[in-house]
XYZ file of C-alpha atoms in Angstrom:
747
model
C 1.450 -184.852 -66.453
C 2.893 -184.214 -63.009
C 5.704 -182.520 -61.112
C 7.929 -185.471 -62.057
C 7.306 -184.773 -65.755
C 8.208 -181.121 -65.279
C 11.354 -182.171 -63.443
C 12.337 -184.422 -66.352
C 11.780 -181.635 -68.883
C 13.859 -179.299 -66.724
C 16.716 -181.793 -66.439
C 16.719 -182.302 -70.216
C 16.793 -178.527 -70.754
C 19.611 -178.181 -68.190
C 21.677 -180.781 -70.033
C 21.111 -178.978 -73.319
C 22.080 -175.594 -71.834
C 25.112 -176.997 -70.016
C 26.334 -178.649 -73.229
C 25.902 -175.402 -75.144
C 27.819 -173.505 -72.462
C 30.604 -176.095 -72.504
C 30.846 -175.763 -76.285
C 31.867 -172.104 -76.234
C 35.109 -170.604 -75.024
C 33.683 -168.856 -71.983
C 36.015 -167.990 -69.062
C 36.244 -170.600 -66.312
C 35.181 -168.099 -63.660
C 33.210 -164.894 -63.557
C 30.526 -166.180 -65.955
C 27.319 -168.099 -65.132
C 24.321 -169.271 -67.093
C 21.254 -168.756 -64.860
C 17.685 -169.993 -65.299
C 14.968 -167.605 -64.102
C 11.176 -167.589 -63.844
C 9.372 -170.883 -64.374
C 12.507 -172.526 -65.722
C 14.307 -171.390 -62.594
C 11.587 -173.049 -60.504
C 11.998 -176.298 -62.508
C 8.412 -176.022 -63.775
C 8.739 -176.250 -67.545
C 5.514 -177.001 -69.405
C 5.778 -178.930 -72.710
C 6.056 -175.713 -74.764
C 7.512 -173.297 -72.220
C 10.219 -170.823 -73.153
C 13.670 -171.268 -71.636
C 14.232 -168.047 -69.653
C 17.981 -167.579 -69.301
C 20.391 -164.856 -68.219
C 24.102 -165.063 -69.026
C 25.657 -163.172 -66.103
C 29.283 -162.049 -66.143
C 31.376 -160.411 -63.455
C 31.819 -156.663 -63.845
C 35.509 -157.098 -64.832
C 34.769 -159.759 -67.475
C 34.040 -158.502 -70.996
C 31.631 -160.719 -72.966
C 33.278 -161.950 -76.155
C 32.042 -163.918 -79.169
C 31.211 -166.763 -76.805
C 28.332 -164.703 -75.371
C 26.642 -164.790 -78.772
C 27.707 -168.286 -79.853
C 26.097 -169.792 -76.755
C 22.553 -169.271 -78.063
C 22.887 -170.903 -81.510
C 22.708 -174.553 -80.425
C 19.746 -173.678 -78.181
C 17.892 -172.092 -81.082
C 18.798 -175.030 -83.305
C 17.302 -177.431 -80.739
C 13.822 -176.034 -81.453
C 13.332 -174.457 -78.039
C 12.064 -170.905 -77.711
C 14.685 -168.925 -75.817
C 14.085 -165.745 -73.832
C 17.624 -164.609 -73.041
C 19.714 -161.687 -71.850
C 23.423 -160.986 -71.300
C 24.187 -158.719 -68.335
C 26.947 -157.917 -65.898
C 26.388 -158.794 -62.256
C 25.875 -155.122 -61.363
C 23.682 -154.583 -64.425
C 21.517 -157.541 -63.462
C 21.042 -156.262 -59.927
C 20.253 -152.764 -61.221
C 17.731 -154.188 -63.701
C 16.011 -155.959 -60.793
C 15.940 -152.681 -58.860
C 14.374 -150.805 -61.789
C 11.923 -153.404 -63.091
C 9.642 -155.376 -60.801
C 9.051 -158.050 -63.447
C 12.792 -158.644 -63.734
C 13.044 -158.808 -59.953
C 10.294 -161.417 -59.719
C 12.014 -163.595 -62.283
C 15.374 -163.316 -60.529
C 13.912 -164.353 -57.174
C 13.738 -167.833 -58.737
C 17.247 -167.685 -60.206
C 18.904 -171.117 -60.412
C 22.411 -172.040 -61.488
C 22.670 -174.028 -64.738
C 26.294 -173.774 -65.900
C 29.512 -171.834 -65.370
C 30.682 -170.244 -62.148
C 28.314 -171.227 -59.285
C 29.819 -168.582 -56.994
C 28.628 -165.842 -59.344
C 25.102 -167.272 -59.295
C 25.228 -167.357 -55.502
C 26.336 -163.711 -55.398
C 23.485 -162.776 -57.683
C 20.843 -164.660 -55.682
C 22.100 -163.251 -52.382
C 22.160 -159.676 -53.669
C 18.747 -159.814 -55.352
C 17.037 -161.492 -52.399
C 18.663 -159.159 -49.873
C 17.623 -156.050 -51.780
C 14.126 -157.459 -52.288
C 13.706 -157.823 -48.524
C 15.382 -154.536 -47.685
C 13.238 -152.440 -50.024
C 10.038 -154.494 -49.848
C 7.889 -151.917 -48.023
C 8.655 -149.327 -50.702
C 8.257 -151.659 -53.700
C 5.204 -153.691 -52.772
C 2.638 -150.907 -53.384
C 3.908 -150.634 -56.981
C 3.797 -154.408 -57.352
C 0.229 -154.464 -56.055
C -0.754 -151.849 -58.641
C 0.737 -154.019 -61.408
C -1.153 -157.037 -60.089
C -4.479 -155.169 -59.964
C -4.007 -153.838 -63.498
C -3.399 -157.382 -64.719
C -6.536 -158.584 -62.941
C -8.590 -155.839 -64.589
C -7.417 -156.999 -68.002
C -7.537 -160.788 -67.490
C -10.436 -161.199 -65.054
C -10.670 -163.943 -62.454
C -9.733 -167.550 -63.189
C -12.435 -169.007 -60.962
C -15.282 -167.193 -62.668
C -14.384 -166.002 -66.198
C -16.191 -167.827 -68.998
C -12.899 -168.058 -70.967
C -10.234 -168.075 -68.243
C -6.516 -167.405 -68.596
C -4.716 -170.035 -66.532
C -1.651 -167.826 -66.062
C -2.557 -164.135 -66.130
C -6.037 -164.174 -64.562
C -6.559 -163.454 -60.882
C -5.923 -166.710 -59.046
C -3.711 -167.990 -61.870
C -0.103 -169.092 -61.988
C 1.204 -165.541 -62.139
C -0.477 -164.771 -58.810
C 1.006 -167.923 -57.286
C 4.429 -166.610 -58.264
C 3.669 -163.240 -56.709
C 2.583 -164.954 -53.483
C 5.960 -166.699 -53.334
C 7.614 -163.321 -53.802
C 5.564 -161.812 -50.957
C 6.583 -164.647 -48.652
C 10.206 -163.995 -49.630
C 9.948 -160.481 -48.133
C 9.511 -162.045 -44.643
C 6.729 -159.477 -44.030
C 3.843 -161.907 -44.456
C 3.281 -165.632 -44.665
C 0.925 -167.770 -46.732
C -0.435 -171.231 -45.875
C 2.157 -173.153 -47.890
C 0.323 -176.442 -48.330
C -2.878 -174.779 -49.525
C -1.010 -172.604 -52.008
C 1.125 -175.440 -53.351
C -1.801 -177.812 -53.734
C -3.642 -175.293 -55.908
C -0.523 -174.236 -57.794
C 0.420 -177.801 -58.681
C -3.141 -178.474 -59.873
C -2.882 -175.523 -62.277
C 0.575 -176.595 -63.457
C -0.718 -180.105 -64.217
C -3.648 -178.617 -66.100
C -1.407 -176.284 -68.125
C 0.813 -179.209 -69.133
C -2.220 -180.994 -70.542
C -3.335 -177.804 -72.312
C 0.029 -177.579 -74.073
C -0.034 -181.245 -75.068
C -3.598 -180.970 -76.347
C -2.997 -177.761 -78.331
C 0.496 -178.691 -79.537
C 1.732 -175.233 -78.625
C 2.130 -172.839 -75.721
C -0.995 -171.026 -74.533
C -2.781 -170.103 -71.333
C -6.350 -169.214 -72.347
C -8.863 -172.087 -72.079
C -11.254 -171.935 -75.038
C -14.685 -173.572 -74.475
C -13.990 -176.330 -77.020
C -10.887 -177.455 -75.092
C -12.687 -178.571 -71.933
C -13.996 -181.983 -73.179
C -10.560 -183.206 -74.280
C -8.899 -181.871 -71.135
C -11.509 -183.598 -68.974
C -10.616 -186.912 -70.619
C -6.881 -186.320 -70.340
C -7.134 -185.497 -66.641
C -9.539 -188.334 -65.854
C -12.675 -186.322 -65.078
C -16.181 -187.528 -65.904
C -17.276 -184.431 -67.810
C -16.483 -180.824 -68.636
C -18.277 -179.504 -65.545
C -16.096 -181.629 -63.256
C -12.817 -180.513 -64.825
C -13.923 -176.873 -64.852
C -14.793 -177.037 -61.168
C -11.419 -178.631 -60.431
C -9.532 -175.830 -62.173
C -11.768 -173.042 -60.935
C -11.595 -174.336 -57.355
C -7.797 -174.119 -57.469
C -8.020 -170.620 -58.926
C -10.536 -169.518 -56.315
C -8.307 -170.763 -53.521
C -5.310 -168.867 -54.895
C -7.474 -165.767 -55.336
C -8.591 -165.977 -51.728
C -5.037 -166.411 -50.444
C -3.816 -163.608 -52.683
C -6.471 -161.117 -51.576
C -5.943 -161.840 -47.909
C -2.174 -161.577 -48.262
C -2.353 -158.286 -50.151
C -4.762 -156.832 -47.612
C -2.237 -157.636 -44.892
C 0.616 -156.197 -46.964
C -1.378 -153.005 -47.559
C -2.042 -152.637 -43.842
C 1.656 -153.068 -43.110
C 2.647 -150.334 -45.556
C -0.160 -148.010 -44.393
C 0.695 -148.524 -40.736
C 4.321 -147.735 -41.436
C 3.307 -144.480 -43.110
C 0.574 -143.262 -40.767
C 0.362 -145.256 -37.563
C 3.923 -145.562 -36.318
C 3.843 -145.171 -32.570
C 0.058 -145.465 -32.413
C -1.247 -146.718 -29.095
C -4.609 -147.843 -30.382
C -5.847 -150.982 -28.636
C -5.269 -154.289 -30.403
C -9.017 -154.966 -30.256
C -11.609 -152.297 -31.038
C -15.138 -153.540 -30.215
C -17.541 -152.724 -33.065
C -20.602 -154.890 -32.345
C -21.648 -157.436 -29.705
C -18.967 -160.145 -29.675
C -17.144 -158.642 -32.679
C -14.019 -156.473 -32.804
C -11.658 -154.873 -35.306
C -7.952 -155.699 -35.098
C -5.476 -154.329 -37.633
C -8.113 -154.061 -40.326
C -9.596 -157.519 -39.707
C -12.936 -158.347 -38.131
C -12.370 -160.900 -35.363
C -14.093 -162.145 -32.226
C -13.963 -159.832 -29.253
C -12.514 -161.051 -25.968
C -15.009 -163.213 -24.170
C -17.355 -163.470 -27.184
C -19.997 -166.159 -26.445
C -19.079 -168.386 -29.410
C -21.290 -171.286 -28.366
C -24.103 -169.075 -27.082
C -24.722 -166.480 -29.808
C -25.979 -167.884 -33.135
C -25.816 -164.414 -34.733
C -22.044 -163.990 -34.371
C -21.198 -165.324 -37.830
C -23.673 -163.095 -39.678
C -22.823 -160.129 -37.461
C -19.098 -160.460 -38.165
C -19.738 -160.849 -41.902
C -22.046 -157.832 -42.068
C -19.644 -155.639 -40.096
C -16.699 -156.658 -42.299
C -18.604 -155.985 -45.516
C -19.973 -152.630 -44.391
C -16.547 -151.470 -43.211
C -14.622 -152.842 -46.198
C -12.525 -154.844 -43.735
C -11.142 -158.370 -43.900
C -13.323 -161.046 -42.378
C -10.639 -163.061 -40.595
C -10.746 -166.656 -41.932
C -9.596 -168.062 -38.592
C -12.542 -166.360 -36.878
C -15.028 -167.769 -39.376
C -13.497 -171.237 -39.188
C -13.880 -171.208 -35.416
C -17.519 -170.100 -35.665
C -18.229 -172.809 -38.244
C -16.658 -175.411 -35.985
C -17.811 -174.290 -32.534
C -20.486 -171.622 -33.019
C -24.146 -171.892 -32.100
C -26.508 -172.760 -34.950
C -29.339 -170.507 -36.063
C -32.845 -171.703 -35.198
C -35.399 -172.179 -37.965
C -37.028 -169.946 -38.887
C -34.335 -167.353 -38.264
C -35.008 -164.545 -35.817
C -35.644 -161.128 -37.346
C -32.189 -159.848 -36.375
C -30.466 -162.673 -38.274
C -32.420 -161.855 -41.414
C -31.565 -158.173 -41.025
C -27.867 -159.028 -40.709
C -28.011 -161.073 -43.923
C -29.657 -158.149 -45.716
C -26.994 -155.777 -44.385
C -24.338 -158.126 -45.735
C -25.991 -158.321 -49.167
C -26.460 -154.525 -49.264
C -22.772 -153.767 -48.643
C -21.938 -153.253 -52.317
C -18.540 -154.206 -53.724
C -17.249 -155.137 -50.247
C -19.620 -158.111 -50.267
C -17.381 -159.995 -52.695
C -14.298 -160.678 -50.498
C -16.463 -161.359 -47.446
C -18.641 -163.859 -49.314
C -15.475 -165.430 -50.691
C -14.220 -165.985 -47.133
C -17.560 -167.486 -46.132
C -17.282 -169.905 -49.058
C -13.670 -170.867 -48.427
C -14.321 -171.615 -44.758
C -17.506 -173.600 -45.312
C -19.724 -170.944 -43.693
C -22.068 -170.732 -46.689
C -23.065 -174.317 -45.899
C -24.553 -172.985 -42.661
C -26.063 -169.770 -44.027
C -27.308 -171.078 -47.376
C -26.687 -174.799 -47.928
C -28.386 -174.520 -51.347
C -25.363 -172.502 -52.511
C -23.577 -175.769 -53.254
C -25.934 -176.247 -56.241
C -24.335 -173.339 -58.118
C -20.818 -173.205 -56.669
C -18.368 -172.679 -59.579
C -21.060 -173.834 -62.018
C -20.251 -172.678 -65.571
C -22.887 -170.675 -67.400
C -24.358 -172.246 -70.516
C -25.073 -168.825 -72.059
C -22.267 -167.037 -73.885
C -23.651 -163.674 -72.758
C -22.430 -164.332 -69.194
C -18.888 -163.376 -68.259
C -18.854 -165.232 -64.904
C -19.712 -168.597 -63.409
C -23.185 -168.831 -61.868
C -22.103 -168.293 -58.247
C -19.995 -165.228 -59.036
C -22.778 -163.852 -61.239
C -25.192 -164.137 -58.299
C -22.838 -162.216 -55.996
C -22.393 -159.566 -58.684
C -26.193 -159.343 -59.009
C -26.446 -158.664 -55.266
C -23.799 -155.954 -55.630
C -25.719 -154.341 -58.503
C -29.012 -154.660 -56.603
C -27.506 -152.896 -53.589
C -27.224 -149.740 -55.713
C -30.946 -149.888 -56.548
C -32.470 -150.350 -53.088
C -33.684 -146.732 -52.854
C -35.954 -147.357 -55.843
C -38.025 -150.053 -54.146
C -40.235 -150.293 -51.090
C -38.770 -153.645 -49.963
C -34.957 -153.613 -50.301
C -34.746 -156.781 -48.204
C -36.930 -158.702 -50.649
C -34.964 -157.386 -53.623
C -31.603 -158.421 -52.158
C -32.703 -161.902 -51.119
C -34.338 -162.416 -54.531
C -31.047 -161.361 -56.133
C -29.218 -163.935 -53.999
C -31.650 -166.677 -55.021
C -32.595 -165.776 -58.602
C -30.326 -168.398 -60.233
C -30.440 -170.997 -57.449
C -32.274 -173.395 -59.789
C -29.388 -173.611 -62.248
C -27.775 -176.999 -62.564
C -31.217 -178.627 -62.601
C -32.573 -180.265 -65.766
C -35.746 -178.167 -65.437
C -35.736 -174.562 -66.645
C -33.845 -172.805 -63.879
C -36.468 -170.159 -63.101
C -39.081 -172.900 -62.636
C -36.719 -175.091 -60.595
C -35.604 -172.126 -58.503
C -39.043 -170.903 -57.434
C -39.830 -173.598 -54.811
C -36.249 -173.491 -53.538
C -36.474 -169.716 -53.132
C -39.782 -169.981 -51.258
C -38.321 -172.590 -48.900
C -35.194 -170.527 -48.226
C -37.231 -167.349 -47.684
C -39.421 -169.109 -45.119
C -36.395 -170.598 -43.384
C -34.668 -167.240 -42.968
C -37.759 -165.714 -41.405
C -39.910 -164.109 -44.097
C -43.642 -164.583 -43.636
C -45.763 -166.501 -46.152
C -46.693 -163.431 -48.215
C -43.089 -162.243 -48.406
C -41.829 -165.727 -49.313
C -44.460 -165.864 -52.047
C -43.205 -162.522 -53.404
C -39.596 -163.743 -53.450
C -40.678 -166.943 -55.203
C -42.554 -164.897 -57.809
C -39.495 -162.747 -58.482
C -37.305 -165.813 -58.937
C -39.875 -167.517 -61.186
C -40.238 -164.505 -63.473
C -36.805 -162.873 -63.257
C -36.330 -163.343 -67.028
C -39.806 -162.100 -67.937
C -39.168 -158.385 -68.543
C -36.028 -158.975 -70.577
C -37.687 -161.574 -72.787
C -40.911 -159.629 -73.321
C -39.220 -156.262 -73.870
C -36.983 -157.543 -76.667
C -39.372 -159.950 -78.414
C -42.802 -158.328 -78.060
C -44.327 -154.957 -78.909
C -44.328 -152.860 -75.727
C -47.070 -150.647 -77.207
C -49.465 -153.584 -77.550
C -51.837 -153.832 -74.544
C -51.594 -157.629 -74.754
C -47.878 -157.404 -74.043
C -48.447 -155.519 -70.802
C -51.321 -157.818 -69.858
C -48.967 -160.785 -70.361
C -46.644 -159.297 -67.706
C -49.425 -158.151 -65.396
C -51.024 -161.604 -65.309
C -47.792 -163.166 -64.036
C -46.860 -160.605 -61.385
C -50.176 -159.734 -59.767
C -49.098 -156.656 -57.769
C -47.475 -153.300 -58.439
C -44.935 -154.077 -55.718
C -43.828 -157.206 -57.597
C -43.503 -155.187 -60.826
C -41.345 -152.541 -59.132
C -39.085 -155.165 -57.544
C -38.834 -157.182 -60.757
C -37.735 -154.130 -62.725
C -34.871 -153.546 -60.256
C -33.953 -157.255 -60.197
C -33.924 -157.394 -64.010
C -31.534 -154.451 -64.165
C -29.216 -155.917 -61.520
C -29.237 -159.324 -63.215
C -28.455 -157.876 -66.650
C -25.754 -155.480 -65.435
C -23.939 -158.338 -63.714
C -24.104 -160.567 -66.816
C -22.293 -158.313 -69.305
C -22.348 -154.836 -70.816
C -24.201 -156.229 -73.832
C -27.004 -157.491 -71.608
C -27.823 -153.967 -70.385
C -27.223 -151.674 -73.327
C -29.089 -148.375 -73.269
C -31.438 -149.741 -75.930
C -32.296 -152.876 -73.967
C -32.542 -150.885 -70.731
C -35.019 -148.490 -72.345
C -37.231 -151.330 -73.543
C -37.194 -153.124 -70.186
C -38.017 -149.939 -68.283
C -40.819 -149.149 -70.724
C -42.457 -152.540 -70.205
C -41.776 -152.576 -66.453
C -43.161 -149.098 -65.755
C -46.253 -149.717 -67.908
C -46.941 -152.984 -66.098
C -46.468 -151.194 -62.769
C -48.923 -148.474 -63.810
C -51.454 -151.046 -64.989
C -51.234 -152.942 -61.708
C -51.618 -149.740 -59.689
C -54.693 -148.874 -61.733
C -56.124 -152.344 -61.257
C -55.586 -152.138 -57.482
C -57.421 -148.802 -57.465
C -60.292 -150.230 -59.524
C -59.476 -148.030 -62.535
C -58.742 -148.892 -66.142
C -55.150 -149.382 -67.215
C -53.589 -146.259 -68.758
C -54.158 -146.131 -72.489
C -51.080 -146.351 -74.705
C -51.536 -143.684 -77.344
C -50.324 -144.002 -80.922
C -47.404 -141.629 -81.555
C -48.189 -138.419 -83.405
C -45.443 -136.909 -85.532
C -45.185 -133.817 -87.691
C -45.121 -134.885 -91.343
C -42.157 -133.258 -93.141
C -43.111 -130.534 -95.621
C -41.560 -132.359 -98.578
C -43.790 -135.399 -97.983
C -46.863 -133.211 -97.412
C -46.236 -131.609 -100.806
C -45.593 -134.938 -102.546
C -46.735 -138.169 -100.830
C -44.499 -140.107 -103.220
C -41.449 -138.447 -101.677
C -39.509 -140.114 -98.878
C -38.060 -138.486 -95.774
C -35.268 -140.149 -93.718
C -34.214 -138.677 -90.373
C -31.585 -139.817 -87.866
C -31.483 -139.232 -84.112
C -28.537 -140.308 -81.955
C -29.313 -142.512 -78.925
C -27.099 -143.743 -76.098
C -25.480 -146.631 -77.953
C -26.986 -146.489 -81.417
C -29.376 -144.433 -83.546
C -33.071 -144.005 -84.236
C -33.971 -143.802 -87.930
C -37.319 -142.273 -89.006
C -38.781 -143.053 -92.431
C -41.874 -141.135 -93.650
C -43.646 -141.380 -96.999
C -47.071 -141.834 -98.496
C -48.529 -145.063 -97.136
C -48.068 -148.088 -99.385
C -47.588 -151.841 -99.051
C -43.877 -152.632 -99.111
C -42.652 -149.370 -97.609
C -41.465 -151.143 -94.458
C -39.710 -153.829 -96.554
C -37.874 -151.152 -98.517
C -36.750 -149.410 -95.337
C -35.503 -152.725 -93.936
C -33.641 -153.357 -97.198
C -32.009 -149.913 -96.946
C -30.543 -150.839 -93.565
C -29.638 -154.409 -94.519
C -27.790 -153.402 -97.717
C -25.726 -150.961 -95.649
C -25.137 -153.715 -93.063
C -26.748 -151.713 -90.266
C -27.900 -153.949 -87.405
C -31.627 -153.641 -86.656
C -32.815 -153.927 -83.058
C -36.483 -153.042 -83.430
C -38.922 -151.292 -85.741
C -42.360 -149.797 -85.317
C -44.655 -148.805 -88.178
C -48.000 -147.022 -88.213
C -50.179 -144.880 -90.416
C -51.068 -141.265 -89.838
C -53.782 -140.316 -92.279
C -52.483 -141.117 -95.767
C -48.879 -141.330 -94.611
C -46.807 -144.314 -93.529
C -44.242 -143.871 -90.762
C -41.651 -146.240 -89.324
C -39.059 -145.813 -86.588
C -36.021 -148.107 -86.559
C -33.807 -148.660 -83.552
C -30.359 -149.606 -84.889
C -26.991 -150.437 -83.334
C -24.819 -148.111 -85.451
C -24.002 -144.520 -84.586
C -23.057 -141.496 -86.734
C -25.352 -142.362 -89.641
C -25.708 -139.966 -92.585
C -29.420 -139.363 -93.336
C -28.567 -138.222 -96.857
C -26.811 -141.494 -97.655
C -29.722 -143.458 -96.188
C -32.206 -141.459 -98.249
C -30.275 -142.053 -101.466
C -30.124 -145.787 -100.825
C -33.843 -146.001 -99.977
C -34.763 -144.034 -103.092
C -32.678 -146.387 -105.217
C -34.389 -149.433 -103.683
C -37.898 -147.975 -104.135
C -37.148 -147.092 -107.779
C -35.723 -150.561 -108.490
C -32.191 -149.300 -109.158
C -30.773 -151.529 -106.374
C -31.228 -155.295 -106.775
C -31.950 -156.125 -103.147
C -32.639 -159.811 -103.781
C -29.210 -160.328 -105.328
C -27.459 -158.367 -102.570
C -29.115 -160.157 -99.646
C -30.307 -163.615 -100.751
C -27.003 -165.409 -100.209
C -27.053 -168.881 -98.781
C -24.952 -169.429 -95.685
C -24.250 -172.512 -93.553
C -26.397 -173.003 -90.452
C -26.231 -175.689 -87.783
C -29.994 -175.679 -87.196
C -33.058 -175.260 -89.385
C -34.857 -171.904 -88.999
C -38.185 -172.061 -87.158
C -41.243 -169.959 -87.944
C -44.201 -169.988 -85.551
C -47.455 -168.147 -84.947
C -47.913 -167.076 -81.301
C -51.686 -167.253 -80.665
C -53.056 -164.817 -78.123
C -49.894 -162.704 -77.966
C -51.831 -159.687 -79.306
C -55.494 -158.757 -79.605
C -54.916 -156.485 -82.619
C -52.278 -158.314 -84.687
C -50.996 -161.786 -85.472
C -47.591 -162.398 -83.915
C -45.150 -164.317 -86.080
C -41.804 -165.427 -84.610
C -38.699 -166.346 -86.648
C -35.678 -167.995 -85.021
C -32.496 -168.565 -87.012
C -28.805 -167.773 -87.061
C -28.082 -164.070 -86.685
C -27.603 -162.558 -90.146
C -28.359 -159.455 -92.195
C -31.488 -159.116 -94.316
C -33.985 -161.273 -92.404
C -36.269 -158.358 -91.462
C -36.328 -157.190 -95.089
C -36.998 -160.693 -96.371
C -39.920 -161.317 -94.007
C -41.446 -157.893 -94.644
C -41.149 -158.445 -98.413
C -42.807 -161.868 -98.244
C -45.674 -160.501 -96.158
C -46.069 -157.468 -98.426
C -46.350 -159.874 -101.356
C -49.282 -161.494 -99.549
C -50.966 -158.119 -99.072
C -50.185 -158.043 -95.341
C -48.636 -155.187 -93.389
C -46.114 -155.345 -90.546
C -47.060 -153.062 -87.674
C -43.842 -153.637 -85.744
C -40.750 -155.823 -85.739
C -38.578 -156.727 -82.750
C -35.105 -158.196 -83.107
C -33.328 -159.906 -80.217
C -29.980 -161.684 -80.471
C -29.399 -164.485 -77.942
C -25.831 -165.695 -78.452
C -25.554 -166.789 -82.115
C -29.348 -167.015 -82.526
C -31.638 -164.163 -83.568
C -35.293 -164.081 -82.516
C -37.263 -161.804 -84.859
C -40.895 -161.119 -83.941
C -43.332 -159.480 -86.356
C -46.780 -158.037 -85.575
C -48.746 -158.664 -88.787
C -52.128 -157.284 -89.874
C -54.368 -157.520 -92.894
C -54.312 -154.255 -94.784
C -57.028 -152.280 -93.025
C -58.538 -155.371 -91.348
C -56.439 -156.167 -88.255
C -55.647 -159.690 -87.046
C -55.153 -162.493 -89.607
C -57.549 -165.386 -89.934
C -56.194 -168.848 -89.090
C -55.895 -169.669 -92.809
C -54.067 -166.442 -93.607
C -51.794 -166.844 -90.569
C -50.872 -170.350 -91.755
C -50.264 -168.988 -95.251
C -47.969 -166.285 -93.867
C -45.998 -168.729 -91.715
C -45.558 -171.161 -94.633
C -44.371 -168.443 -97.023
C -41.910 -166.967 -94.507
C -40.614 -170.435 -93.607
C -39.872 -171.215 -97.243
C -38.143 -167.876 -97.754
C -35.836 -168.037 -94.728
C -35.060 -171.735 -95.269
C -33.783 -170.849 -98.734
C -31.116 -168.673 -97.080
C -29.401 -171.434 -95.127
C -27.454 -174.606 -95.728
C -27.880 -176.952 -92.787
C -25.497 -179.733 -91.938
């Protein structure tokens, strides 16, 4: 598929439309059939609509011919987006509706009176230029709203080739901005990227057999083959690179447009100097950071970082021409970097949301190759995990932005920000990325001027940046062995404090789901306990003891231990359910069944005894739960009135076999049993029931969903005897494996 193919489709559509127009009794003059939008630009994709306007002179009344025209077009199988308007009505519609105006800027004559089409084009284009300064702020607002909804083509995990930022819609808007004569855009760069996206969209239509602009993950392999790329990563990078280039051009152009409209409103007649010095060798000119007059380009290796830091901190444009000149002619930084260079990099990374456009300019001009040549490893690299909304490189920048809001919580903001920049640098390697990234991070840290101890700290943060999230959601935070597991890997309280901030920044930049209030609470609990333990160790004291919770037993249960109490407490994004009754084997299984039968998603559970009473607390995803309804369901399950086995033991297809493993050494007081399988209701109940049948009790359960897979971890004890023997642990694993395998159909 190419521009020639689109031209052929357009010519065929023109012939069809011209024949339809010739077949109706339209007047010889004063009526024109006009193509607009993509059809007007001669860029029809295989399943594009034909966007048409039948324009008539103000003194020509449309007759039956204005309706009859469309029938042969409908009969041809094409989708038609059409309108019938007078010349004045068309111009007024363009004045009132920016979307109509954008389509008419590409108006092209198809049939009828060419003079009328010329009048229309002249009027619309003239009014567009005349009123541009007043209309462009509203257009920019529309564009930004669309970006908020569709995301960014270069970095979204499921990109929209048309509506996303950097997509075909933005390319059309850039053409409209150029048409105002207020700004210009590098034409060859824009067209190269636009044509690449048009070619890709043509192949999307052919592959899907229908119109569509969103690229689903399963489409990439076929599209790679159609476009002649070696693999899905190569074709994704090709498309995302085009989108990134259009995004960069679009942002720069809109920044210049905004300055034009602001200057018209507030700075008319201003005598401010063209160059305002803001730092050695760096100046501000019309909202852009540029080189000052006489800047020692070849003699100051800090100019590039200084300009970038100043632009980010001021929210100004980092002029691409300035960066390109510094990349080409500027002095190179010595290795290791001087302290001031490192400080400038940290200032850049700490700038918050303004970092994004500045880093984008550094990438587009090749400056990141000088500052961080390792960046090429992750540039536009797709994420393998469905939890991530961005490509790896954009995720890293977003992590730096999130980390910049947390720097007051840590003693070493510079270490936190550089660790955020490097935490995923190992991705793209066949080795686990945190392992692959550690030596790279140490090398980079040394090169940019950190001493050996600081480089070691950054390497540790990169190596263990997933640790708190994994441990918090799959291990019991109240078990001393869990905290010791974290402590042994970090070594210092400073590392624990920094890792907690890095974990939060990393999760927040991945997706909202990755940093829910429930997950955040667990991570902070583990992180702060590890920090306290490391502080105590450094002071030569014992780690703080984690006390068992003490709760007031409800009066009804005190009066009758056979009674059951169910309480509900609202949390940030879910609920906490408390179950209290006389202690008995199977109580936890019944509580799990209560939640599973009601299809309430379980996140974690903790169970303990308090005298003769059994208590359990369940963290669940649902809100607004009725404790009375929960109590009734639990009572029915305990009395045998609800057949839980029939309600929950339904086989379902699964791509992979479930796995059940014992995790030796994960706890000193319980045996840790881990179940991995497809995410589904009833697994916690099933496992608790199986273990209860073996006379074992579950002290706590922890449920973590990673994409389509659930990881359920159970802390199991002999009734009144603690950790299981090897034989009993093997018996438990075998029984649970048989039970969960019976739930799935693999294939």
